[in-house]
Amino acid sequence: MTTRNDCLQRDAGDPLSGLRERFDLPAGVIYLDGNSLGARPKSALTRAQHVIAQEWGHDLIRSWNTAGWFDLPKRLGNRLAPLIGGAPDEVVVTDTTSLNLFKALAAALHMQADEPSGAGRRVIVTERSNFPTDIYMAKGLSSWLDRGYVVKLVDSVEELPAAIGADTAVVMLTHVNYRTGYQHDMRAASALAHAAGALIIWDLAHSAGAVPLDLNGDGADLAVGCTYKYLNGGPGAPAFIWVPRRHQARFTQPLSGWWGHAAPFAMAPDFAPVDGIGRALCGTQPVVSLAMVESGLEVFEQTSMAAIREKSLALTDLFIELVEQRCADHPLGLVTPRQHARRGSQVSFTHPHGYAVMAALIARGVIGDYREPAIMRFGFTPLYTSYTEVWDAVEILRDILDRKDYDVDAKRDAVT
Ligand SMILES: *Cc1c(COP(=O)(O)O)cnc(C)c1O
């Protein structure tokens, strides 16, 4: 049986423990929701002050050049690329994940329509369990195009091989499921899509900064993801889009704003996309918010995704073990895969009163979140979560469950 002392010892020997210092976390909180909104890097505050007071306040419009504002989406993309297995000049940080997915999907459909072997393909395959915005964007684009595109939803990974065929234009998968923490085999699924002549788009919202990724090595075609989750870029921070070199010349997208133009300041009435990743951009970006993304990325340069993954698996293993031992008398159901290769950096348990139990946890300083149906979600961020915190969180959960110290009529917040 693991004891709290064992956890203290593991923290003492943890090579990542020093990185917690780089984050500002309130006292009395065990933060297990970095999968939804990452914690604040301390440097974000000084960076924000500098951007607002100096770059904006003092240098004014000159900062587009002197402070590198105009290049920020590409500069941040280049800093993010190593975390996802992208090469230089293959990533930009811009817009939202939903918008980037729209661009990626539109570009992929267009690439297929341009191919003799792809022209008749009208199906976008994805999972019913995908994050809703991904399905909404795919359905919205399909019906708006009004050319017979349809979105086919599969109910399990096992159904994917049969669902992908000669009519499939694009397979669109979220690499780590937001609800269950299930992690796809990127290489196998990409090969499956390619064998059928389809393109594959990966959503890395719950993967980037959480698990090692090798987009180029695994044969992905396009990818998008969030920076405000595991990458700690701040609330509503711009997302990213990855377009590999091999597809850039054929990548065109309908949000053809002036930031994607070959010569934006020529102010020509005709659109001509710039060569390279810049064509994934649309318009003027939120500079203050973009700058915060850099504070998040800097922390990752102090370690490696391999080290982060090793601790992530140790933390999630420990949480599963302790919940199953200490809360064994309660109706908790593990929905996250036990198999390491299939697990992201979160653990989800069902409980018939999941919402109420989570509300009670949050009231006692253990911040996770709740997702329908009946799922309590706990995210583990190795940069700032300790083994002892995992022990303490389970102890508070056990106490709440043993004493039934939760309100089954807890009122739902607008954002859960
Ligand atoms: C969090 C998340 C999003 C969020 O999209 P926004 O456009 O940033 O609101 C999209 N897709 C997935 C899979 C997510 O987990």
Tab-separated table of C-alpha atoms and ligand atoms in Angstrom, residues 35-36 95-101 130-135 137 173-179 203-207 224-229 236-239 371 377, ligand 1:
chain	number	residue	atom	x	y	z
A	35	ASN	CA	-6.460	19.896	-19.062
A	36	SER	CA	-9.130	22.584	-19.250
A	95	ASP	CA	-7.287	31.947	-34.004
A	96	THR	CA	-9.228	29.280	-32.100
A	97	THR	CA	-9.153	25.515	-32.338
A	98	SER	CA	-12.639	25.557	-33.870
A	99	LEU	CA	-11.542	28.043	-36.545
A	100	ASN	CA	-8.317	26.193	-37.291
A	101	LEU	CA	-10.273	22.978	-37.652
A	130	ASN	CA	-15.474	13.651	-30.190
A	131	PHE	CA	-15.541	17.066	-28.545
A	132	PRO	CA	-18.779	18.592	-29.866
A	133	THR	CA	-17.270	21.650	-31.529
A	134	ASP	CA	-15.261	19.363	-33.844
A	135	ILE	CA	-18.450	17.629	-34.988
A	137	MET	CA	-17.617	22.489	-37.386
A	173	LEU	CA	-9.867	12.376	-34.964
A	174	THR	CA	-9.150	13.881	-31.582
A	175	HIS	CA	-5.980	12.197	-30.407
A	176	VAL	CA	-6.866	12.125	-26.689
A	177	ASN	CA	-10.572	12.050	-25.890
A	178	TYR	CA	-11.627	14.925	-23.633
A	179	ARG	CA	-14.050	12.817	-21.641
A	203	ASP	CA	-7.056	17.493	-33.000
A	204	LEU	CA	-4.369	17.713	-30.313
A	205	ALA	CA	-6.364	19.768	-27.782
A	206	HIS	CA	-5.726	17.241	-24.989
A	207	SER	CA	-2.378	16.013	-26.333
A	224	VAL	CA	-4.827	21.661	-34.760
A	225	GLY	CA	-4.836	22.151	-31.001
A	226	CYS	CA	-5.268	24.417	-27.978
A	227	THR	CA	-2.648	26.384	-26.080
A	228	TYR	CA	-4.785	27.213	-23.040
A	229	LYS	CA	-4.948	23.617	-21.783
A	236	GLY	CA	-8.788	31.912	-24.445
A	237	ALA	CA	-5.189	31.937	-25.720
A	238	PRO	CA	-4.909	31.456	-29.494
A	239	ALA	CA	-4.774	27.907	-30.802
A	371	ARG	CA	-18.528	16.155	-17.951
A	377	ARG	CA	-12.465	14.393	-14.740
B	1	LIG	C1	-10.969	22.118	-25.827
B	1	LIG	C2	-11.266	21.585	-27.178
B	1	LIG	C3	-11.646	22.431	-28.217
B	1	LIG	C4	-11.873	23.896	-27.953
B	1	LIG	O1	-12.097	24.628	-29.100
B	1	LIG	P1	-12.150	26.224	-29.015
B	1	LIG	O2	-12.356	26.655	-30.391
B	1	LIG	O3	-10.859	26.667	-28.399
B	1	LIG	O4	-13.279	26.593	-28.094
B	1	LIG	C5	-11.823	21.880	-29.469
B	1	LIG	N1	-11.654	20.569	-29.688
B	1	LIG	C6	-11.301	19.718	-28.705
B	1	LIG	C7	-11.114	18.269	-28.992
B	1	LIG	C8	-11.115	20.203	-27.419
B	1	LIG	O5	-10.787	19.380	-26.418
